[in-house]
Amino acid sequence: MAQHPFATIDPAETNGAELATDLNGRWAAMLSLHSGTTRPAAAVAGTMWIDTAGTPIWTIKVYDGAADISLFAVDTTGNTARPSLGAQQLPTVSTFAGDAAETAFVLSAVPVGADALIVTIDGIVQQKTAAWSLGGGAGKTVTFTAAPPDGSAIVVTDLSDTAVLDPAQVAAVVGLSDALATVSGDTAAINTVATDLDGDDDIGTVAANIADITTAASNIAAITAAPTEATNAAASAAAALASETAAGVARTAAETAETNAGTAQTAAESARDDAVVAKDAAETAEAGAAAAALAAVAGAAASAAFRTRFSLALTRATVGFTNTDGGEVESKAIDAVRLTHDASTGEPLGLLVEPAATNHHITSNSLNGNGVVRMTVTDDDAVAPDGTTTAGTMTETATTGSHAAGASAGKYTIASAGAYYCLSAYVKDVGANTTQHSAIIYSAPFNGVTANWHGWQWDFATETLTPYQPANENVTVGYEKFANGWYRLWATRAPTGASGSGGVGFSFQNDGSSYLGDTDNSMAMWGLMLEEVESLDAGPSSVILTDGSEVTRSADLATADLSTISAFRADGFSLLVEATILDGDGVLLSVGKTSTNEIALVMDAGDLTLTGADSLDLTAASGLTPGDRVVVALRVAENDVAISVDGATVVTDGTHSLNADADEMQFGANIDGSAGLPCIIRQVAVFGPLSNATLEAMSNG
């Protein structure tokens, strides 16, 4: 059978209540339905969508390349859905007891007309007009010409919702005689399905789940375009579904002629089973996981949602910070999920996962110390990016000379000689004049000489950032723009081979280091950090606040339990991963058991490789740098491994021997939590083994 339920991280099932809102659908189903009053402009043959123009009656449609075909109508008020293309409905049955006096009996719903009613007294069909008529209040009262006998059983069967026929649809059914014959002749398969309605195939009882159609439709987010190679398969799945539904129409039309309500109900259930068998056969014939996923979505609308989801378990022993959609910084409690956003646009980016990191600078919000020259430094004087009044300010004094604030020594101590270090701080112009400001690291471990200072020169007016020492090619700089006038600036430098202690200074510049100070020149500073990173291109991690001593933020350990995902099999699986890498070295994602990786996606000096047990080592992409977004699709099976990055031709390995016992997935680290890579996980989906062509199409996103 085609690979059909797939798995995605479910925001609603994580341990962060804000996850569903902040993630904005990025971890929702890989394929979902577009809803609106018009078909999406980019629709191709096989695209399914929800037409909301008839609110509260929504219509699920499929686009065949030329026109929209209506599949199902859904009443969003929660009432029974009425099919627009032969979705089987059970008749509405109303029962009453005669008392030899009462002649008028009120039905539970308004029928489409008297011809839709079968009226019996003690099992004997009563002739319309001669024995009874329809009318009364709201058009739903059956009135007998003579009162039924005392104790008689009155049954009114309303067939209004059992089928809606259209001449064009009937013609289509006539042209499908071969398919109908196949369904009607496959009694063994029908009986098998009938006995497994609640089994592992997730078919479910259609009639009992019709009320869930509204829920399924409302829970399906905007559809992501299926890969190009799967478009024809998706169209075939949609056509097969339409054929099955039309078969149900024809069968229902014949059964409505039955006068016995019990016989009609039994026949309707049999038709439902036939349709399920036909749908299952159509899905088996389809090739490609994307087409199968689309068929799964259609099946969810036709019966009941069976999309498999998995939840995320996250632990972090310390608090952590993340960017909000309002361009501010927010503190997250211990073990809380951290979703991050673009600081300037508010765009949701995904789950922030970071290894442990240490802020070596012991006073993140203050520059008071023995390095203040012709400046006034005030702690806790401005509102910081996190909304607290914890930012320090620096203001020039009206004297001539250099103007600097900081500490010449004793504010950080580092022992890693030959490591990369990133200096970062949040700054804001709070003065009446706009000037250039530069920040430098000086003293050991950079030997206290000008050539080894490392930092930036920043112009608020032009938003221009340059290395403080332009001649020093071993420094890279960058910045993010936040709300309320705040910027986060950073500079990363290559190793010097030294270690020791030192401090950070902020020096105001105005066409030179010596000038008459202006008391209207003032700048706020918050979140000063000095941390070790893996590469020259790396920026800072999330802010770590200090107040007199170094502070280490614990690693995020984000884990998914694969044993709960029906689409995952340890002896053969595929993954789709979309992520942004934030440093040059470390593990982006791993799958395995306890402390042993089955496979791991590893960043190594700009190369993204797939490694694992039995010496697996495939380089899938090269030349990547921190900040790059990648889409990775991979397949892992016995002697059959393949990986594609950003739509590139798959790289394969035919000798990998599986452990075949994997039961968990770790984000941003090895299974044991080691070799962490700072990254943002945008989405992850789990499938059965997919073809090379499908992997390439899926990663081309």
mmCIF file with all atom_site columns, N, CA, C and O in Angstrom, residues 116-160:
data_model
loop_
_atom_site.group_PDB
_atom_site.id
_atom_site.type_symbol
_atom_site.label_atom_id
_atom_site.label_alt_id
_atom_site.label_comp_id
_atom_site.label_asym_id
_atom_site.label_entity_id
_atom_site.label_seq_id
_atom_site.pdbx_PDB_ins_code
_atom_site.Cartn_x
_atom_site.Cartn_y
_atom_site.Cartn_z
_atom_site.occupancy
_atom_site.B_iso_or_equiv
_atom_site.pdbx_formal_charge
_atom_site.auth_seq_id
_atom_site.auth_comp_id
_atom_site.auth_asym_id
_atom_site.auth_atom_id
_atom_site.pdbx_PDB_model_num
ATOM 1   N N  . ALA A 1 116 ? -39.884 12.153 -0.343 1.00 0.00 ? 116 ALA A N  1
ATOM 2   C CA . ALA A 1 116 ? -38.686 11.636 0.309  1.00 0.00 ? 116 ALA A CA 1
ATOM 3   C C  . ALA A 1 116 ? -39.025 10.791 1.538  1.00 0.00 ? 116 ALA A C  1
ATOM 4   O O  . ALA A 1 116 ? -38.123 10.297 2.192  1.00 0.00 ? 116 ALA A O  1
ATOM 5   N N  . LEU A 1 117 ? -40.323 10.650 1.860  1.00 0.00 ? 117 LEU A N  1
ATOM 6   C CA . LEU A 1 117 ? -40.735 9.952  3.082  1.00 0.00 ? 117 LEU A CA 1
ATOM 7   C C  . LEU A 1 117 ? -41.287 8.569  2.775  1.00 0.00 ? 117 LEU A C  1
ATOM 8   O O  . LEU A 1 117 ? -42.012 8.372  1.775  1.00 0.00 ? 117 LEU A O  1
ATOM 9   N N  . ILE A 1 118 ? -40.941 7.600  3.614  1.00 0.00 ? 118 ILE A N  1
ATOM 10  C CA . ILE A 1 118 ? -41.584 6.279  3.628  1.00 0.00 ? 118 ILE A CA 1
ATOM 11  C C  . ILE A 1 118 ? -42.293 6.164  4.978  1.00 0.00 ? 118 ILE A C  1
ATOM 12  O O  . ILE A 1 118 ? -41.653 6.213  6.025  1.00 0.00 ? 118 ILE A O  1
ATOM 13  N N  . VAL A 1 119 ? -43.621 6.039  4.970  1.00 0.00 ? 119 VAL A N  1
ATOM 14  C CA . VAL A 1 119 ? -44.422 6.021  6.200  1.00 0.00 ? 119 VAL A CA 1
ATOM 15  C C  . VAL A 1 119 ? -45.030 4.635  6.359  1.00 0.00 ? 119 VAL A C  1
ATOM 16  O O  . VAL A 1 119 ? -45.685 4.121  5.436  1.00 0.00 ? 119 VAL A O  1
ATOM 17  N N  . THR A 1 120 ? -44.774 4.001  7.538  1.00 0.00 ? 120 THR A N  1
ATOM 18  C CA . THR A 1 120 ? -45.351 2.679  7.809  1.00 0.00 ? 120 THR A CA 1
ATOM 19  C C  . THR A 1 120 ? -46.083 2.706  9.144  1.00 0.00 ? 120 THR A C  1
ATOM 20  O O  . THR A 1 120 ? -45.731 3.453  10.057 1.00 0.00 ? 120 THR A O  1
ATOM 21  N N  . ILE A 1 121 ? -47.132 1.885  9.228  1.00 0.00 ? 121 ILE A N  1
ATOM 22  C CA . ILE A 1 121 ? -47.826 1.614  10.495 1.00 0.00 ? 121 ILE A CA 1
ATOM 23  C C  . ILE A 1 121 ? -47.769 0.121  10.704 1.00 0.00 ? 121 ILE A C  1
ATOM 24  O O  . ILE A 1 121 ? -48.270 -0.647 9.862  1.00 0.00 ? 121 ILE A O  1
ATOM 25  N N  . ASP A 1 122 ? -47.111 -0.286 11.781 1.00 0.00 ? 122 ASP A N  1
ATOM 26  C CA . ASP A 1 122 ? -46.890 -1.707 12.073 1.00 0.00 ? 122 ASP A CA 1
ATOM 27  C C  . ASP A 1 122 ? -46.271 -2.415 10.883 1.00 0.00 ? 122 ASP A C  1
ATOM 28  O O  . ASP A 1 122 ? -46.623 -3.548 10.543 1.00 0.00 ? 122 ASP A O  1
ATOM 29  N N  . GLY A 1 123 ? -45.323 -1.712 10.195 1.00 0.00 ? 123 GLY A N  1
ATOM 30  C CA . GLY A 1 123 ? -44.584 -2.308 9.098  1.00 0.00 ? 123 GLY A CA 1
ATOM 31  C C  . GLY A 1 123 ? -45.276 -2.258 7.760  1.00 0.00 ? 123 GLY A C  1
ATOM 32  O O  . GLY A 1 123 ? -44.694 -2.655 6.752  1.00 0.00 ? 123 GLY A O  1
ATOM 33  N N  . ILE A 1 124 ? -46.479 -1.730 7.695  1.00 0.00 ? 124 ILE A N  1
ATOM 34  C CA . ILE A 1 124 ? -47.225 -1.664 6.425  1.00 0.00 ? 124 ILE A CA 1
ATOM 35  C C  . ILE A 1 124 ? -47.084 -0.263 5.860  1.00 0.00 ? 124 ILE A C  1
ATOM 36  O O  . ILE A 1 124 ? -47.375 0.724  6.531  1.00 0.00 ? 124 ILE A O  1
ATOM 37  N N  . VAL A 1 125 ? -46.603 -0.171 4.596  1.00 0.00 ? 125 VAL A N  1
ATOM 38  C CA . VAL A 1 125 ? -46.406 1.118  3.960  1.00 0.00 ? 125 VAL A CA 1
ATOM 39  C C  . VAL A 1 125 ? -47.757 1.802  3.728  1.00 0.00 ? 125 VAL A C  1
ATOM 40  O O  . VAL A 1 125 ? -48.708 1.190  3.221  1.00 0.00 ? 125 VAL A O  1
ATOM 41  N N  . GLN A 1 126 ? -47.842 3.066  4.094  1.00 0.00 ? 126 GLN A N  1
ATOM 42  C CA . GLN A 1 126 ? -49.067 3.849  3.949  1.00 0.00 ? 126 GLN A CA 1
ATOM 43  C C  . GLN A 1 126 ? -48.971 4.716  2.694  1.00 0.00 ? 126 GLN A C  1
ATOM 44  O O  . GLN A 1 126 ? -47.952 5.367  2.447  1.00 0.00 ? 126 GLN A O  1
ATOM 45  N N  . GLN A 1 127 ? -50.030 4.705  1.875  1.00 0.00 ? 127 GLN A N  1
ATOM 46  C CA . GLN A 1 127 ? -50.036 5.471  0.644  1.00 0.00 ? 127 GLN A CA 1
ATOM 47  C C  . GLN A 1 127 ? -50.108 6.968  0.926  1.00 0.00 ? 127 GLN A C  1
ATOM 48  O O  . GLN A 1 127 ? -50.922 7.426  1.726  1.00 0.00 ? 127 GLN A O  1
ATOM 49  N N  . LYS A 1 128 ? -49.229 7.706  0.219  1.00 0.00 ? 128 LYS A N  1
ATOM 50  C CA . LYS A 1 128 ? -49.260 9.163  0.326  1.00 0.00 ? 128 LYS A CA 1
ATOM 51  C C  . LYS A 1 128 ? -50.584 9.673  -0.229 1.00 0.00 ? 128 LYS A C  1
ATOM 52  O O  . LYS A 1 128 ? -51.148 9.120  -1.153 1.00 0.00 ? 128 LYS A O  1
ATOM 53  N N  . THR A 1 129 ? -51.076 10.742 0.328  1.00 0.00 ? 129 THR A N  1
ATOM 54  C CA . THR A 1 129 ? -52.330 11.425 -0.049 1.00 0.00 ? 129 THR A CA 1
ATOM 55  C C  . THR A 1 129 ? -53.538 10.645 0.451  1.00 0.00 ? 129 THR A C  1
ATOM 56  O O  . THR A 1 129 ? -54.386 11.191 1.187  1.00 0.00 ? 129 THR A O  1
ATOM 57  N N  . ALA A 1 130 ? -53.613 9.331  0.092  1.00 0.00 ? 130 ALA A N  1
ATOM 58  C CA . ALA A 1 130 ? -54.778 8.557  0.516  1.00 0.00 ? 130 ALA A CA 1
ATOM 59  C C  . ALA A 1 130 ? -54.778 8.342  2.020  1.00 0.00 ? 130 ALA A C  1
ATOM 60  O O  . ALA A 1 130 ? -55.841 8.406  2.659  1.00 0.00 ? 130 ALA A O  1
ATOM 61  N N  . ALA A 1 131 ? -53.582 8.082  2.591  1.00 0.00 ? 131 ALA A N  1
ATOM 62  C CA . ALA A 1 131 ? -53.529 7.776  4.022  1.00 0.00 ? 131 ALA A CA 1
ATOM 63  C C  . ALA A 1 131 ? -52.904 8.893  4.844  1.00 0.00 ? 131 ALA A C  1
ATOM 64  O O  . ALA A 1 131 ? -53.172 9.007  6.037  1.00 0.00 ? 131 ALA A O  1
ATOM 65  N N  . TRP A 1 132 ? -52.049 9.720  4.214  1.00 0.00 ? 132 TRP A N  1
ATOM 66  C CA . TRP A 1 132 ? -51.364 10.767 4.984  1.00 0.00 ? 132 TRP A CA 1
ATOM 67  C C  . TRP A 1 132 ? -50.917 11.876 4.051  1.00 0.00 ? 132 TRP A C  1
ATOM 68  O O  . TRP A 1 132 ? -50.858 11.729 2.838  1.00 0.00 ? 132 TRP A O  1
ATOM 69  N N  . SER A 1 133 ? -50.575 13.012 4.654  1.00 0.00 ? 133 SER A N  1
ATOM 70  C CA . SER A 1 133 ? -50.054 14.156 3.896  1.00 0.00 ? 133 SER A CA 1
ATOM 71  C C  . SER A 1 133 ? -48.994 14.851 4.743  1.00 0.00 ? 133 SER A C  1
ATOM 72  O O  . SER A 1 133 ? -48.923 14.657 5.956  1.00 0.00 ? 133 SER A O  1
ATOM 73  N N  . LEU A 1 134 ? -48.152 15.671 4.065  1.00 0.00 ? 134 LEU A N  1
ATOM 74  C CA . LEU A 1 134 ? -47.084 16.405 4.744  1.00 0.00 ? 134 LEU A CA 1
ATOM 75  C C  . LEU A 1 134 ? -47.433 17.877 4.771  1.00 0.00 ? 134 LEU A C  1
ATOM 76  O O  . LEU A 1 134 ? -47.830 18.455 3.757  1.00 0.00 ? 134 LEU A O  1
ATOM 77  N N  . GLY A 1 135 ? -47.239 18.537 5.895  1.00 0.00 ? 135 GLY A N  1
ATOM 78  C CA . GLY A 1 135 ? -47.521 19.976 5.997  1.00 0.00 ? 135 GLY A CA 1
ATOM 79  C C  . GLY A 1 135 ? -47.342 20.420 7.423  1.00 0.00 ? 135 GLY A C  1
ATOM 80  O O  . GLY A 1 135 ? -46.383 20.074 8.093  1.00 0.00 ? 135 GLY A O  1
ATOM 81  N N  . GLY A 1 136 ? -48.285 21.225 7.898  1.00 0.00 ? 136 GLY A N  1
ATOM 82  C CA . GLY A 1 136 ? -48.226 21.661 9.286  1.00 0.00 ? 136 GLY A CA 1
ATOM 83  C C  . GLY A 1 136 ? -47.125 22.659 9.546  1.00 0.00 ? 136 GLY A C  1
ATOM 84  O O  . GLY A 1 136 ? -46.530 23.223 8.628  1.00 0.00 ? 136 GLY A O  1
ATOM 85  N N  . GLY A 1 137 ? -46.813 22.890 10.810 1.00 0.00 ? 137 GLY A N  1
ATOM 86  C CA . GLY A 1 137 ? -45.816 23.869 11.219 1.00 0.00 ? 137 GLY A CA 1
ATOM 87  C C  . GLY A 1 137 ? -44.450 23.553 10.650 1.00 0.00 ? 137 GLY A C  1
ATOM 88  O O  . GLY A 1 137 ? -43.947 22.446 10.811 1.00 0.00 ? 137 GLY A O  1
ATOM 89  N N  . ALA A 1 138 ? -43.878 24.525 9.951  1.00 0.00 ? 138 ALA A N  1
ATOM 90  C CA . ALA A 1 138 ? -42.533 24.444 9.371  1.00 0.00 ? 138 ALA A CA 1
ATOM 91  C C  . ALA A 1 138 ? -42.411 23.352 8.319  1.00 0.00 ? 138 ALA A C  1
ATOM 92  O O  . ALA A 1 138 ? -41.317 23.010 7.893  1.00 0.00 ? 138 ALA A O  1
ATOM 93  N N  . GLY A 1 139 ? -43.513 22.771 7.870  1.00 0.00 ? 139 GLY A N  1
ATOM 94  C CA . GLY A 1 139 ? -43.469 21.786 6.800  1.00 0.00 ? 139 GLY A CA 1
ATOM 95  C C  . GLY A 1 139 ? -42.883 20.457 7.203  1.00 0.00 ? 139 GLY A C  1
ATOM 96  O O  . GLY A 1 139 ? -42.314 19.753 6.378  1.00 0.00 ? 139 GLY A O  1
ATOM 97  N N  . LYS A 1 140 ? -43.018 20.085 8.487  1.00 0.00 ? 140 LYS A N  1
ATOM 98  C CA . LYS A 1 140 ? -42.466 18.800 8.912  1.00 0.00 ? 140 LYS A CA 1
ATOM 99  C C  . LYS A 1 140 ? -43.464 17.987 9.738  1.00 0.00 ? 140 LYS A C  1
ATOM 100 O O  . LYS A 1 140 ? -43.064 17.179 10.564 1.00 0.00 ? 140 LYS A O  1
ATOM 101 N N  . THR A 1 141 ? -44.755 18.171 9.490  1.00 0.00 ? 141 THR A N  1
ATOM 102 C CA . THR A 1 141 ? -45.797 17.431 10.211 1.00 0.00 ? 141 THR A CA 1
ATOM 103 C C  . THR A 1 141 ? -46.469 16.446 9.275  1.00 0.00 ? 141 THR A C  1
ATOM 104 O O  . THR A 1 141 ? -46.960 16.821 8.193  1.00 0.00 ? 141 THR A O  1
ATOM 105 N N  . VAL A 1 142 ? -46.454 15.158 9.638  1.00 0.00 ? 142 VAL A N  1
ATOM 106 C CA . VAL A 1 142 ? -47.168 14.117 8.901  1.00 0.00 ? 142 VAL A CA 1
ATOM 107 C C  . VAL A 1 142 ? -48.571 13.982 9.524  1.00 0.00 ? 142 VAL A C  1
ATOM 108 O O  . VAL A 1 142 ? -48.700 13.715 10.729 1.00 0.00 ? 142 VAL A O  1
ATOM 109 N N  . THR A 1 143 ? -49.609 14.187 8.705  1.00 0.00 ? 143 THR A N  1
ATOM 110 C CA . THR A 1 143 ? -50.998 14.135 9.196  1.00 0.00 ? 143 THR A CA 1
ATOM 111 C C  . THR A 1 143 ? -51.737 12.993 8.510  1.00 0.00 ? 143 THR A C  1
ATOM 112 O O  . THR A 1 143 ? -51.803 12.926 7.272  1.00 0.00 ? 143 THR A O  1
ATOM 113 N N  . PHE A 1 144 ? -52.243 12.054 9.328  1.00 0.00 ? 144 PHE A N  1
ATOM 114 C CA . PHE A 1 144 ? -52.989 10.904 8.794  1.00 0.00 ? 144 PHE A CA 1
ATOM 115 C C  . PHE A 1 144 ? -54.454 11.281 8.589  1.00 0.00 ? 144 PHE A C  1
ATOM 116 O O  . PHE A 1 144 ? -55.020 12.111 9.311  1.00 0.00 ? 144 PHE A O  1
ATOM 117 N N  . THR A 1 145 ? -55.083 10.645 7.575  1.00 0.00 ? 145 THR A N  1
ATOM 118 C CA . THR A 1 145 ? -56.527 10.883 7.338  1.00 0.00 ? 145 THR A CA 1
ATOM 119 C C  . THR A 1 145 ? -57.373 10.241 8.435  1.00 0.00 ? 145 THR A C  1
ATOM 120 O O  . THR A 1 145 ? -58.493 10.680 8.694  1.00 0.00 ? 145 THR A O  1
ATOM 121 N N  . ALA A 1 146 ? -56.830 9.203  9.076  1.00 0.00 ? 146 ALA A N  1
ATOM 122 C CA . ALA A 1 146 ? -57.509 8.577  10.216 1.00 0.00 ? 146 ALA A CA 1
ATOM 123 C C  . ALA A 1 146 ? -56.470 8.284  11.276 1.00 0.00 ? 146 ALA A C  1
ATOM 124 O O  . ALA A 1 146 ? -55.332 7.923  10.951 1.00 0.00 ? 146 ALA A O  1
ATOM 125 N N  . ALA A 1 147 ? -56.840 8.431  12.528 1.00 0.00 ? 147 ALA A N  1
ATOM 126 C CA . ALA A 1 147 ? -55.891 8.220  13.612 1.00 0.00 ? 147 ALA A CA 1
ATOM 127 C C  . ALA A 1 147 ? -55.408 6.771  13.616 1.00 0.00 ? 147 ALA A C  1
ATOM 128 O O  . ALA A 1 147 ? -56.214 5.844  13.558 1.00 0.00 ? 147 ALA A O  1
ATOM 129 N N  . PRO A 1 148 ? -54.088 6.549  13.677 1.00 0.00 ? 148 PRO A N  1
ATOM 130 C CA . PRO A 1 148 ? -53.556 5.180  13.773 1.00 0.00 ? 148 PRO A CA 1
ATOM 131 C C  . PRO A 1 148 ? -54.069 4.497  15.043 1.00 0.00 ? 148 PRO A C  1
ATOM 132 O O  . PRO A 1 148 ? -54.321 5.145  16.061 1.00 0.00 ? 148 PRO A O  1
ATOM 133 N N  . PRO A 1 149 ? -54.210 3.161  14.991 1.00 0.00 ? 149 PRO A N  1
ATOM 134 C CA . PRO A 1 149 ? -54.755 2.416  16.149 1.00 0.00 ? 149 PRO A CA 1
ATOM 135 C C  . PRO A 1 149 ? -53.900 2.615  17.402 1.00 0.00 ? 149 PRO A C  1
ATOM 136 O O  . PRO A 1 149 ? -52.717 2.902  17.319 1.00 0.00 ? 149 PRO A O  1
ATOM 137 N N  . ASP A 1 150 ? -54.554 2.419  18.526 1.00 0.00 ? 150 ASP A N  1
ATOM 138 C CA . ASP A 1 150 ? -53.862 2.526  19.812 1.00 0.00 ? 150 ASP A CA 1
ATOM 139 C C  . ASP A 1 150 ? -52.768 1.455  19.897 1.00 0.00 ? 150 ASP A C  1
ATOM 140 O O  . ASP A 1 150 ? -53.015 0.286  19.638 1.00 0.00 ? 150 ASP A O  1
ATOM 141 N N  . GLY A 1 151 ? -51.508 1.921  20.250 1.00 0.00 ? 151 GLY A N  1
ATOM 142 C CA . GLY A 1 151 ? -50.390 0.997  20.406 1.00 0.00 ? 151 GLY A CA 1
ATOM 143 C C  . GLY A 1 151 ? -49.695 0.642  19.117 1.00 0.00 ? 151 GLY A C  1
ATOM 144 O O  . GLY A 1 151 ? -48.722 -0.117 19.137 1.00 0.00 ? 151 GLY A O  1
ATOM 145 N N  . SER A 1 152 ? -50.157 1.173  18.001 1.00 0.00 ? 152 SER A N  1
ATOM 146 C CA . SER A 1 152 ? -49.513 0.864  16.718 1.00 0.00 ? 152 SER A CA 1
ATOM 147 C C  . SER A 1 152 ? -48.157 1.563  16.639 1.00 0.00 ? 152 SER A C  1
ATOM 148 O O  . SER A 1 152 ? -47.956 2.620  17.217 1.00 0.00 ? 152 SER A O  1
ATOM 149 N N  . ALA A 1 153 ? -47.214 0.944  15.884 1.00 0.00 ? 153 ALA A N  1
ATOM 150 C CA . ALA A 1 153 ? -45.865 1.497  15.703 1.00 0.00 ? 153 ALA A CA 1
ATOM 151 C C  . ALA A 1 153 ? -45.814 2.278  14.400 1.00 0.00 ? 153 ALA A C  1
ATOM 152 O O  . ALA A 1 153 ? -45.988 1.719  13.325 1.00 0.00 ? 153 ALA A O  1
ATOM 153 N N  . ILE A 1 154 ? -45.566 3.581  14.520 1.00 0.00 ? 154 ILE A N  1
ATOM 154 C CA . ILE A 1 154 ? -45.515 4.465  13.346 1.00 0.00 ? 154 ILE A CA 1
ATOM 155 C C  . ILE A 1 154 ? -44.046 4.784  13.080 1.00 0.00 ? 154 ILE A C  1
ATOM 156 O O  . ILE A 1 154 ? -43.339 5.264  13.962 1.00 0.00 ? 154 ILE A O  1
ATOM 157 N N  . VAL A 1 155 ? -43.554 4.518  11.875 1.00 0.00 ? 155 VAL A N  1
ATOM 158 C CA . VAL A 1 155 ? -42.169 4.790  11.487 1.00 0.00 ? 155 VAL A CA 1
ATOM 159 C C  . VAL A 1 155 ? -42.178 5.660  10.230 1.00 0.00 ? 155 VAL A C  1
ATOM 160 O O  . VAL A 1 155 ? -42.790 5.296  9.224  1.00 0.00 ? 155 VAL A O  1
ATOM 161 N N  . VAL A 1 156 ? -41.493 6.814  10.318 1.00 0.00 ? 156 VAL A N  1
ATOM 162 C CA . VAL A 1 156 ? -41.358 7.704  9.160  1.00 0.00 ? 156 VAL A CA 1
ATOM 163 C C  . VAL A 1 156 ? -39.867 7.757  8.803  1.00 0.00 ? 156 VAL A C  1
ATOM 164 O O  . VAL A 1 156 ? -39.046 8.242  9.580  1.00 0.00 ? 156 VAL A O  1
ATOM 165 N N  . THR A 1 157 ? -39.515 7.216  7.637  1.00 0.00 ? 157 THR A N  1
ATOM 166 C CA . THR A 1 157 ? -38.132 7.195  7.164  1.00 0.00 ? 157 THR A CA 1
ATOM 167 C C  . THR A 1 157 ? -37.929 8.328  6.165  1.00 0.00 ? 157 THR A C  1
ATOM 168 O O  . THR A 1 157 ? -38.562 8.362  5.113  1.00 0.00 ? 157 THR A O  1
ATOM 169 N N  . ASP A 1 158 ? -37.048 9.264  6.513  1.00 0.00 ? 158 ASP A N  1
ATOM 170 C CA . ASP A 1 158 ? -36.774 10.447 5.682  1.00 0.00 ? 158 ASP A CA 1
ATOM 171 C C  . ASP A 1 158 ? -35.494 10.201 4.892  1.00 0.00 ? 158 ASP A C  1
ATOM 172 O O  . ASP A 1 158 ? -34.413 10.110 5.446  1.00 0.00 ? 158 ASP A O  1
ATOM 173 N N  . LEU A 1 159 ? -35.605 10.073 3.559  1.00 0.00 ? 159 LEU A N  1
ATOM 174 C CA . LEU A 1 159 ? -34.461 9.802  2.695  1.00 0.00 ? 159 LEU A CA 1
ATOM 175 C C  . LEU A 1 159 ? -33.874 11.069 2.086  1.00 0.00 ? 159 LEU A C  1
ATOM 176 O O  . LEU A 1 159 ? -33.103 11.013 1.122  1.00 0.00 ? 159 LEU A O  1
ATOM 177 N N  . SER A 1 160 ? -34.198 12.242 2.664  1.00 0.00 ? 160 SER A N  1
ATOM 178 C CA . SER A 1 160 ? -33.757 13.515 2.066  1.00 0.00 ? 160 SER A CA 1
ATOM 179 C C  . SER A 1 160 ? -32.251 13.566 1.853  1.00 0.00 ? 160 SER A C  1
ATOM 180 O O  . SER A 1 160 ? -31.780 14.090 0.845  1.00 0.00 ? 160 SER A O  1
#
